[in-house]
Every structure is written in structure tokens, then in C-alpha cells.
């Protein structure tokens, strides 16, 4: 059975195609439209998924949507009415939108699908799954576990914000849930907004900022804002928030509690902002640990699957794994709403009542998962790469595979910044060695240079290391699979550099330029790193590049950051890659077997690329 899964109309629209329980293709709409977090109907992503399979919409047996719009409308309406008259502003702004555009959402989706597949009998094929079931299915079914506890945490779906479920075989059983307005995701998003970053986009910046501060507000948050119980259940005091009654995330009460006004975007970051970030992260970690502990107790399972936007908090994930609360953990790489498209398709495959005849789910004994490394997006053959580069005016050299790898490894060893587009594009928010910008982690200046000259983003933000799986324990206090860059752990103590008393006394951003290890460009100020383990079976080309770099340098580790600039979606096509290459200070670009050097390009093709995208 062929099932098309969709997520849309909030943020990170996506499509995924599942055949007999196997993931065939998946992609976010933003990669095609070049509009970050694009919430619109994912027409381009759908067409790609169908083309990858060589199918049409007529060949699709079911079309699954990742949530139930009627239940979401029920929540919006009841919440808006419940807070009247204090919520009159939200009522005036939000209700007409839901009564108009959003109430017609299903009809509009059917029309858009019919335009892609005329005569496909879309309405008969369409199914809806609840939002958190979609998250849970995306976490459990691709996992390598026969049985597992499932924990989903995000802002809000229809009503649920947090769920505990049990997965076994082909079945998922709900156990308990926490409902709106009490939400760990909304707490994090609210303080992301308070700190001047963009909600539903800048949360990872807050996570990166946290180690610069001290969690001196954590106790205050726990005493006033969030009532966190021993079993991980919690309630939020709505006096400090404005997402129910107004059109912002926080109000005056939060400013009074924290003693500072809300930071405006691009305002200079001060130590107090870092302390707020550190406090929020500490509270989040404690909540996740308690929820996970409770999920293990309720289900009797010591393996845990995670999904929902909060599952992208890789610092909390790493602490959870190290805590001993669980024996093993698996996190859906597209843990946010994009992954809901995949989860809805898998949920229909295994759980739809008339699919009782569906083949039972099988788990290969030593397989990590069934996500194919998350390499589920478009790939481009040599002819198409050359066609796009020629059309863009690029000057390149076409090499064989071995020469391309030698050229890229040599450039990296010489300290050059390399753009890397190879194979199928990643599904999810992380670049995993298919659409990546790469650099030498040994360089004491590379982290700052990539942030300011290539990515055009805040200097405090850390970069992740890609390391050969078989060598990870040589470089980090960690010996576990982390193919999706969703676990944080420490650089090995033997590789760390001791701080001088003067360096220890530094505070905040002043800590940034202190070299902390032999791989300073991927060592955060607390000696942590967001680790990606690279496996020869899922990405042999990237694995071989790192191996060759390691042969030259003795360091089988590379900086890996997404191939884009701030505010831009990760590149999809060779044309996208060349445009980004010409708008940044990248030195070398490897697209397939074609190698481009910046010095060889027509200077007239350079552009002020950093101003083309709205800042996130």
C-alpha cells in the first residue's frame, strides 16, 4: 500500500511517501520554495515524493494529514471564548481567520491535491490522524525497537502538548497526556520570544546561548511560572503568558518577574539574557528527565522514543541518555511538524481499522533504524549538476570520485571552508553531510569566521562535529550512535585545555575566543559538542571524506553546519548551492564530482546574499 503523508498550514510543511511501511521519500516544502519554515500546502514536496517513486497521485492508496483541523478549531474557539473579555484582541484577530481561511482548509487541500492528480478521488483517500499520534508514530515505527516508551513534547497539537505512549510491534497505546495551555514547548517558545528571538525558529539559539550564563532564575521559574511535579506533569501560571489572551507570547508579568524588559531583536545580548537562557534550559532539562522517568515507570520499558519540537533539544537529550533513566533512546530526526507528515502516513499504515491485514512491523536485529540516515530528499545526477552549473555561469572542474575527495580533503586540511552537496537531501532541520558547509575543527578561528563571514549569524552559536562512528569514543566522552546530531556530550577530558585563572574569570561572550580543546571550533564553552556520528553504510561518501581528512591531520572530525545563511532554508539544488557559494566567503564548492574554486568564478556573479532572507 502506498500512503502519502502531509503536514501543512502552521509551519514546516512537508510531504512523505510510505510504501508497505517503508519510507520512500520525504522533504520539507521550504527547500523548494526557499521560504524558511514555509507553512503553505506542500505541493512541491508532494511532486518530488511521487517522482522519486515513479508514481502519480492516482497510484496512492491513502493520503494522511498529520492532525485533525476540527479538533484544533475546537481548541482555538474554546480558548478564545474562555478568556473573554480579556482576550478580545485575540478574539478579534484570530477568530475571523479560523472562521474563514482555516475552516476551509480541508476543502482547499482537496482542491490542491486534485490539481496535482486530476481524477485521483482525493476525498475518498483522505485520512486524518491526531497531531501527537503522528509524532509518536514518526518516533516509534522507524526506530530499531520492538517495544519502547514513547514521549512526545511540543507547543500544542489539537489539545495535547505532551503525551506518554507505549509502542509494541505494530501498535501504539496512549497512556496519558498534558493539555493546552500547559506546554513545555510553549514555555520555551515564550522565553525565546522574551529573549528577542523568533518564535518557532530561534529556540535552538537559546539552547546555544545557555552555556554562557548561570541558571540563577531557574528556582524563580519553578516557584512561580511552572509547577513541575515529580512525575513530570506540570502546569503553567498563565499570568506570565499572553498566548491565550493576546497576540504575543509573554506580557508585563514576565518582565516584572525577571527584572528586565523583553529584549528586542538584534539588541546587544547582555549577561542577564544569558542567565535567562541558562535558567530556561535547566528547567526544561529537569522536566524532560522527570517525564522520561515517569514514562519508563508507566510502561515498564527502558527504551525510549522521542518526537515533537522539544525533542530537538539535543542538550536535554544528551543529559537524559547519560542519566541512566533509559537504556537506549531514539529520536526522530524530523522531530518537529515536518516529521508529522511521515508519522501520519505510518500511523495510517499500521493503525487504520481497515488495515488489519497490514504486514506486521519487523525490526532488523542490528539495524539502527529505517530512516536511511534521513537521506530522503532529492538527488541530482552528473548531467543535471552540470546543466544547472552551466546555466548559473559557474566555472568548475569535473573530476572522478577519488580526485574530488582528494581535492576536498586537501582544501579542508588547508583551512578552507567547503560547501558540500552530495546525494539525497536530508529530511529534518539538520544538515548531515549531504547539504553541508564543512571546516577544520582544529582551527581556533574557524567557529567565529564561519559564523560571521559565511553564515552571517550571531557569533555565539556553536558548530557541530561530524566524527567517524568507529572513532567517536577517541574524541568524546560518548560511545553511542548519534547519526542525526541530536545528542550532546563532552569532548574527552584528555583533549581539553585547562583555563588560566584570568580566562576562568571571563563572563558571557568574552568566553567565546578562549581555546578550550584541540578541536576548538566544535567545542562549546562548557566543553560540550552536538555530535554527529557518520556511518559508512548510510553515507559512504561523507564517511570517506572524513577518513581522508583524518589521514592528513590525525583528526577524523569535521565541522558540519547546514549549507545556508541565516534566514535561508538549507540548499536543495546545485543552483541553490552555487548561489549561496557566490554570496558567502566559502572557498571551495563540491557538487557531485564537480569542484568549484571561488578564485575561478566570475566576480560579477557575486551578490549581497545575506540581505536576501528575513532574519530568523
Short mmCIF file of C-alpha atoms in Angstrom, two decimals, residues 152-527:
data_model
loop_
_atom_site.label_atom_id
_atom_site.label_comp_id
_atom_site.label_asym_id
_atom_site.label_seq_id
_atom_site.Cartn_x
_atom_site.Cartn_y
_atom_site.Cartn_z
CA UNK A 152 6.13 13.44 22.55
CA UNK A 153 6.56 17.08 23.57
CA UNK A 154 5.85 20.22 21.56
CA UNK A 155 3.95 23.51 21.62
CA UNK A 156 0.46 22.19 21.00
CA UNK A 157 -1.33 19.92 18.58
CA UNK A 158 -5.11 19.90 18.80
CA UNK A 159 -5.28 19.89 22.63
CA UNK A 160 -2.34 17.73 23.71
CA UNK A 161 1.07 19.28 24.34
CA UNK A 162 2.80 16.26 25.91
CA UNK A 163 1.97 12.55 25.66
CA UNK A 164 3.26 9.27 27.01
CA UNK A 165 2.51 6.21 24.87
CA UNK A 166 3.64 2.61 24.62
CA UNK A 167 4.81 1.15 21.33
CA UNK A 168 4.95 -2.59 20.80
CA UNK A 169 5.07 -4.42 17.50
CA UNK A 170 2.67 -2.60 15.17
CA UNK A 171 0.65 -0.99 17.96
CA UNK A 172 0.79 2.33 19.78
CA UNK A 173 -1.18 2.71 23.02
CA UNK A 174 -1.80 6.15 24.60
CA UNK A 175 -1.15 6.27 28.35
CA UNK A 176 -1.53 9.91 29.41
CA UNK A 177 -1.31 13.46 28.15
CA UNK A 178 -0.88 17.07 29.26
CA UNK A 179 -3.17 19.55 27.56
CA UNK A 180 -3.06 23.15 26.39
CA UNK A 181 -2.35 25.77 27.73
CA UNK A 182 0.22 23.86 29.79
CA UNK A 183 3.09 23.23 27.41
CA UNK A 184 6.83 22.75 27.74
CA UNK A 185 7.22 23.78 24.11
CA UNK A 186 5.23 26.99 24.63
CA UNK A 187 7.25 27.80 27.75
CA UNK A 188 10.46 27.53 25.71
CA UNK A 189 8.97 29.48 22.81
CA UNK A 190 7.64 32.20 25.14
CA UNK A 191 11.06 32.82 26.64
CA UNK A 192 12.63 32.58 23.19
CA UNK A 193 10.33 35.48 22.28
CA UNK A 194 11.22 37.26 25.55
CA UNK A 195 14.90 36.99 24.65
CA UNK A 196 14.28 38.69 21.29
CA UNK A 197 14.46 35.64 19.03
CA UNK A 198 11.83 34.49 16.57
CA UNK A 199 9.27 32.01 17.99
CA UNK A 200 9.21 28.58 16.31
CA UNK A 201 12.61 29.36 14.80
CA UNK A 202 15.04 30.75 17.36
CA UNK A 203 14.70 28.16 20.11
CA UNK A 204 17.98 26.49 19.12
CA UNK A 205 19.71 29.87 19.58
CA UNK A 206 18.51 29.97 23.17
CA UNK A 207 19.89 26.47 23.69
CA UNK A 208 23.26 27.60 22.26
CA UNK A 209 23.24 30.75 24.38
CA UNK A 210 22.51 28.94 27.65
CA UNK A 211 26.10 27.80 28.49
CA UNK A 212 27.25 31.43 28.52
CA UNK A 213 25.03 32.17 31.52
CA UNK A 214 24.23 30.94 35.01
CA UNK A 215 20.81 29.42 35.79
CA UNK A 216 20.09 31.95 38.56
CA UNK A 217 16.43 32.34 37.54
CA UNK A 218 15.68 28.60 37.47
CA UNK A 219 14.39 28.45 41.05
CA UNK A 220 12.24 31.52 40.42
CA UNK A 221 10.69 29.93 37.34
CA UNK A 222 9.99 26.70 39.22
CA UNK A 223 8.47 28.56 42.18
CA UNK A 224 6.21 30.82 40.13
CA UNK A 225 5.86 30.09 36.41
CA UNK A 226 5.86 26.29 36.16
CA UNK A 227 4.52 23.86 38.75
CA UNK A 228 6.68 20.83 37.93
CA UNK A 229 5.68 17.68 39.75
CA UNK A 230 7.78 14.62 40.48
CA UNK A 231 6.14 12.57 37.70
CA UNK A 232 6.94 15.27 35.12
CA UNK A 233 3.40 16.57 34.87
CA UNK A 234 3.25 20.33 35.11
CA UNK A 235 1.08 23.43 34.93
CA UNK A 236 1.96 26.92 33.72
CA UNK A 237 0.73 30.01 35.55
CA UNK A 238 -0.94 31.89 32.73
CA UNK A 239 -0.40 35.28 34.37
CA UNK A 240 3.09 35.27 32.86
CA UNK A 241 1.99 34.44 29.31
CA UNK A 242 -0.06 36.11 26.63
CA UNK A 243 -0.59 33.38 24.03
CA UNK A 244 -4.17 32.70 25.18
CA UNK A 245 -5.38 36.26 25.67
CA UNK A 246 -3.28 38.30 23.26
CA UNK A 247 -1.08 38.23 20.21
CA UNK A 248 2.31 37.99 21.92
CA UNK A 249 3.94 35.19 23.91
CA UNK A 250 4.65 37.00 27.20
CA UNK A 251 3.34 40.07 28.96
CA UNK A 252 4.33 42.58 31.67
CA UNK A 253 4.26 39.97 34.45
CA UNK A 254 7.23 38.11 32.93
CA UNK A 255 9.22 41.34 32.72
CA UNK A 256 8.43 42.05 36.35
CA UNK A 257 9.41 38.53 37.41
CA UNK A 258 12.75 38.56 35.59
CA UNK A 259 13.51 42.20 36.31
CA UNK A 260 14.26 43.24 32.73
CA UNK A 261 12.20 44.32 29.72
CA UNK A 262 11.81 41.98 26.79
CA UNK A 263 14.90 42.11 24.57
CA UNK A 264 14.27 43.47 21.09
CA UNK A 265 15.64 41.57 18.07
CA UNK A 266 19.27 42.41 17.30
CA UNK A 267 19.66 44.25 20.62
CA UNK A 268 23.02 43.60 22.25
CA UNK A 269 22.97 40.43 24.33
CA UNK A 270 23.72 41.12 27.99
CA UNK A 271 24.67 38.74 30.82
CA UNK A 272 21.11 38.76 32.15
CA UNK A 273 19.83 37.38 28.82
CA UNK A 274 22.36 34.56 29.03
CA UNK A 275 21.25 33.80 32.58
CA UNK A 276 17.60 33.62 31.48
CA UNK A 277 18.57 31.23 28.68
CA UNK A 278 20.57 29.07 31.11
CA UNK A 279 17.65 29.03 33.56
CA UNK A 280 15.11 28.06 30.90
CA UNK A 281 17.37 25.27 29.67
CA UNK A 282 17.86 23.96 33.22
CA UNK A 283 14.10 23.89 33.85
CA UNK A 284 13.49 22.16 30.50
CA UNK A 285 16.10 19.50 31.21
CA UNK A 286 14.60 18.75 34.61
CA UNK A 287 11.10 18.47 33.10
CA UNK A 288 12.29 16.13 30.35
CA UNK A 289 14.14 13.93 32.85
CA UNK A 290 11.09 13.63 35.09
CA UNK A 291 8.77 12.92 32.15
CA UNK A 292 11.12 10.24 30.84
CA UNK A 293 11.45 8.64 34.27
CA UNK A 294 7.68 8.57 34.61
CA UNK A 295 7.24 7.14 31.08
CA UNK A 296 9.62 4.29 31.93
CA UNK A 297 7.73 3.56 35.14
CA UNK A 298 4.31 3.66 33.47
CA UNK A 299 5.20 1.48 30.51
CA UNK A 300 7.82 -0.81 32.03
CA UNK A 301 10.06 -0.13 29.02
CA UNK A 302 13.61 1.19 29.33
CA UNK A 303 13.92 2.08 25.67
CA UNK A 304 12.54 5.49 24.76
CA UNK A 305 11.45 7.13 21.50
CA UNK A 306 11.15 10.92 21.28
CA UNK A 307 9.43 13.31 18.88
CA UNK A 308 7.84 16.76 18.89
CA UNK A 309 9.73 20.04 18.74
CA UNK A 310 11.11 19.72 22.29
CA UNK A 311 12.87 16.52 21.18
CA UNK A 312 15.19 18.73 19.10
CA UNK A 313 16.70 19.98 22.36
CA UNK A 314 19.85 17.92 21.98
CA UNK A 315 21.35 19.14 25.26
CA UNK A 316 18.39 17.73 27.20
CA UNK A 317 18.56 14.54 25.13
CA UNK A 318 22.21 14.04 25.97
CA UNK A 319 21.62 14.55 29.67
CA UNK A 320 18.70 12.11 29.53
CA UNK A 321 20.87 9.42 27.96
CA UNK A 322 23.69 9.98 30.47
CA UNK A 323 21.29 9.95 33.41
CA UNK A 324 20.74 6.19 33.23
CA UNK A 325 16.97 6.72 33.20
CA UNK A 326 16.77 4.74 29.95
CA UNK A 327 18.90 2.01 28.41
CA UNK A 328 18.60 3.42 24.91
CA UNK A 329 17.00 6.34 23.14
CA UNK A 330 15.92 7.01 19.55
CA UNK A 331 14.86 10.45 18.33
CA UNK A 332 13.04 11.14 15.08
CA UNK A 333 15.43 13.38 13.04
CA UNK A 334 12.48 15.45 11.76
CA UNK A 335 11.05 15.71 15.27
CA UNK A 336 9.02 18.86 14.59
CA UNK A 337 5.91 19.33 12.48
CA UNK A 338 7.64 18.26 9.26
CA UNK A 339 8.05 14.80 10.74
CA UNK A 340 4.31 14.70 11.33
CA UNK A 341 3.87 14.09 7.62
CA UNK A 342 5.85 10.87 7.91
CA UNK A 343 4.18 9.91 11.17
CA UNK A 344 0.67 10.31 9.80
CA UNK A 345 1.46 8.02 6.87
CA UNK A 346 2.97 5.39 9.17
CA UNK A 347 0.05 5.65 11.59
CA UNK A 348 -2.44 5.00 8.79
CA UNK A 349 -0.37 2.06 7.53
CA UNK A 350 -0.29 0.32 10.92
CA UNK A 351 -3.31 1.60 12.81
CA UNK A 352 -6.17 2.29 10.40
CA UNK A 353 -9.01 -0.13 11.28
CA UNK A 354 -9.40 -1.49 7.76
CA UNK A 355 -5.64 -2.07 7.60
CA UNK A 356 -5.86 -5.03 9.96
CA UNK A 357 -4.37 -7.12 7.17
CA UNK A 358 -1.28 -4.89 7.01
CA UNK A 359 2.01 -6.78 7.37
CA UNK A 360 3.29 -6.82 10.94
CA UNK A 361 6.12 -4.42 11.69
CA UNK A 362 9.50 -6.12 11.71
CA UNK A 363 12.70 -4.83 13.26
CA UNK A 364 16.05 -5.98 11.89
CA UNK A 365 18.24 -7.26 14.68
CA UNK A 366 21.22 -4.93 14.36
CA UNK A 367 19.65 -2.15 12.28
CA UNK A 368 19.85 1.33 13.76
CA UNK A 369 16.52 2.41 12.26
CA UNK A 370 14.60 2.54 8.99
CA UNK A 371 15.17 6.24 8.20
CA UNK A 372 18.01 5.60 5.70
CA UNK A 373 20.13 8.14 7.56
CA UNK A 374 17.37 10.74 6.91
CA UNK A 375 18.69 11.00 3.32
CA UNK A 376 15.20 11.01 1.84
CA UNK A 377 15.18 14.10 -0.38
CA UNK A 378 16.16 14.86 -4.00
CA UNK A 379 19.47 13.82 -5.53
CA UNK A 380 20.98 15.05 -8.81
CA UNK A 381 22.98 13.05 -11.32
CA UNK A 382 26.13 14.35 -13.02
CA UNK A 383 24.33 15.55 -16.14
CA UNK A 384 21.78 17.56 -14.14
CA UNK A 385 24.51 19.02 -11.92
CA UNK A 386 26.48 20.23 -14.93
CA UNK A 387 23.34 21.59 -16.59
CA UNK A 388 22.45 23.67 -13.54
CA UNK A 389 26.01 24.89 -13.02
CA UNK A 390 26.35 25.84 -16.68
CA UNK A 391 23.06 27.74 -16.57
CA UNK A 392 24.28 29.60 -13.49
CA UNK A 393 27.53 30.70 -15.16
CA UNK A 394 29.68 28.59 -12.84
CA UNK A 395 33.27 27.66 -13.68
CA UNK A 396 34.05 24.17 -12.48
CA UNK A 397 36.24 21.15 -12.98
CA UNK A 398 34.60 17.74 -13.42
CA UNK A 399 36.65 15.08 -11.64
CA UNK A 400 36.23 11.42 -10.84
CA UNK A 401 35.10 10.44 -7.34
CA UNK A 402 38.57 9.82 -5.99
CA UNK A 403 40.01 13.11 -7.27
CA UNK A 404 37.01 15.06 -5.92
CA UNK A 405 37.50 13.54 -2.47
CA UNK A 406 41.24 14.25 -2.53
CA UNK A 407 40.64 17.86 -3.56
CA UNK A 408 38.02 18.47 -0.86
CA UNK A 409 40.04 16.76 1.89
CA UNK A 410 43.16 18.75 0.96
CA UNK A 411 41.22 22.04 0.98
CA UNK A 412 39.78 21.27 4.41
CA UNK A 413 43.23 20.36 5.78
CA UNK A 414 44.49 23.72 4.49
CA UNK A 415 41.83 25.56 6.50
CA UNK A 416 39.42 26.33 3.68
CA UNK A 417 35.64 26.48 4.12
CA UNK A 418 33.97 23.97 1.81
CA UNK A 419 30.40 23.79 0.53
CA UNK A 420 29.30 20.17 0.07
CA UNK A 421 26.25 18.99 -1.91
CA UNK A 422 26.18 15.24 -2.41
CA UNK A 423 23.47 12.61 -2.79
CA UNK A 424 19.97 12.82 -1.40
CA UNK A 425 18.98 15.83 0.68
CA UNK A 426 18.35 15.38 4.39
CA UNK A 427 14.84 15.34 5.91
CA UNK A 428 14.65 17.42 9.07
CA UNK A 429 16.36 20.59 10.31
CA UNK A 430 19.93 19.25 10.46
CA UNK A 431 22.47 19.02 7.66
CA UNK A 432 24.03 15.58 7.96
CA UNK A 433 26.75 15.58 5.33
CA UNK A 434 24.61 15.89 2.23
CA UNK A 435 23.90 19.66 2.18
CA UNK A 436 26.66 20.89 4.48
CA UNK A 437 29.30 23.55 4.98
CA UNK A 438 32.46 21.89 6.26
CA UNK A 439 35.60 23.10 8.00
CA UNK A 440 38.63 22.13 10.07
CA UNK A 441 37.68 21.76 13.77
CA UNK A 442 41.31 22.27 14.87
CA UNK A 443 41.27 25.92 13.76
CA UNK A 444 40.98 28.40 16.66
CA UNK A 445 39.31 30.97 14.36
CA UNK A 446 37.03 28.77 12.23
CA UNK A 447 33.98 28.95 14.53
CA UNK A 448 33.94 32.74 14.56
CA UNK A 449 34.84 33.07 10.87
CA UNK A 450 32.10 30.69 9.71
CA UNK A 451 29.50 32.43 11.86
CA UNK A 452 30.33 35.95 10.76
CA UNK A 453 31.68 35.58 7.21
CA UNK A 454 29.82 32.59 5.85
CA UNK A 455 26.64 32.04 7.85
CA UNK A 456 26.08 35.74 8.71
CA UNK A 457 24.74 34.78 12.12
CA UNK A 458 25.39 35.50 15.78
CA UNK A 459 28.95 34.79 16.84
CA UNK A 460 27.98 32.86 19.98
CA UNK A 461 26.37 29.97 18.12
CA UNK A 462 28.30 26.67 18.24
CA UNK A 463 29.05 24.28 15.39
CA UNK A 464 28.65 20.53 15.44
CA UNK A 465 31.35 17.92 14.84
CA UNK A 466 30.91 15.08 12.37
CA UNK A 467 33.05 12.16 13.51
CA UNK A 468 33.60 8.65 12.20
CA UNK A 469 31.38 6.36 14.27
CA UNK A 470 34.25 3.98 14.90
CA UNK A 471 36.36 6.83 16.32
CA UNK A 472 33.79 8.78 18.33
CA UNK A 473 34.95 7.47 21.72
CA UNK A 474 38.51 8.65 20.96
CA UNK A 475 37.34 12.26 20.80
CA UNK A 476 34.26 12.50 23.04
CA UNK A 477 33.02 11.10 26.36
CA UNK A 478 30.50 9.21 24.30
CA UNK A 479 30.23 5.86 22.56
CA UNK A 480 26.75 5.72 21.12
CA UNK A 481 25.12 6.17 17.73
CA UNK A 482 24.15 9.78 17.06
CA UNK A 483 23.60 9.91 13.29
CA UNK A 484 21.10 12.78 13.44
CA UNK A 485 23.09 15.28 15.53
CA UNK A 486 20.52 15.13 18.34
CA UNK A 487 22.73 14.23 21.32
CA UNK A 488 25.18 16.47 23.13
CA UNK A 489 28.11 15.16 25.17
CA UNK A 490 31.54 16.30 26.31
CA UNK A 491 34.86 16.45 24.49
CA UNK A 492 37.25 13.91 26.00
CA UNK A 493 38.98 15.30 29.05
CA UNK A 494 42.41 14.42 27.66
CA UNK A 495 41.79 16.73 24.69
CA UNK A 496 40.63 19.70 26.76
CA UNK A 497 42.79 22.69 27.55
CA UNK A 498 42.83 23.91 31.16
CA UNK A 499 41.75 27.51 31.59
CA UNK A 500 44.02 30.09 33.20
CA UNK A 501 42.62 31.98 36.22
CA UNK A 502 42.15 35.03 34.01
CA UNK A 503 40.20 33.00 31.44
CA UNK A 504 38.08 31.39 34.14
CA UNK A 505 37.11 34.87 35.33
CA UNK A 506 35.70 35.86 31.93
CA UNK A 507 31.94 36.17 31.64
CA UNK A 508 29.40 35.75 28.84
CA UNK A 509 30.50 36.29 25.25
CA UNK A 510 34.02 37.11 26.43
CA UNK A 511 34.43 33.36 26.88
CA UNK A 512 33.94 32.78 23.15
CA UNK A 513 37.51 33.27 21.98
CA UNK A 514 39.16 31.09 24.63
CA UNK A 515 40.55 27.92 23.03
CA UNK A 516 39.18 25.02 25.09
CA UNK A 517 40.40 21.87 23.34
CA UNK A 518 42.42 20.50 20.45
CA UNK A 519 39.22 20.82 18.36
CA UNK A 520 38.18 24.33 19.49
CA UNK A 521 35.86 25.08 16.58
CA UNK A 522 33.40 22.39 17.73
CA UNK A 523 33.93 22.70 21.50
CA UNK A 524 31.32 24.85 23.19
CA UNK A 525 32.30 26.93 26.21
CA UNK A 526 31.16 24.16 28.60
CA UNK A 527 33.30 21.59 26.70
#
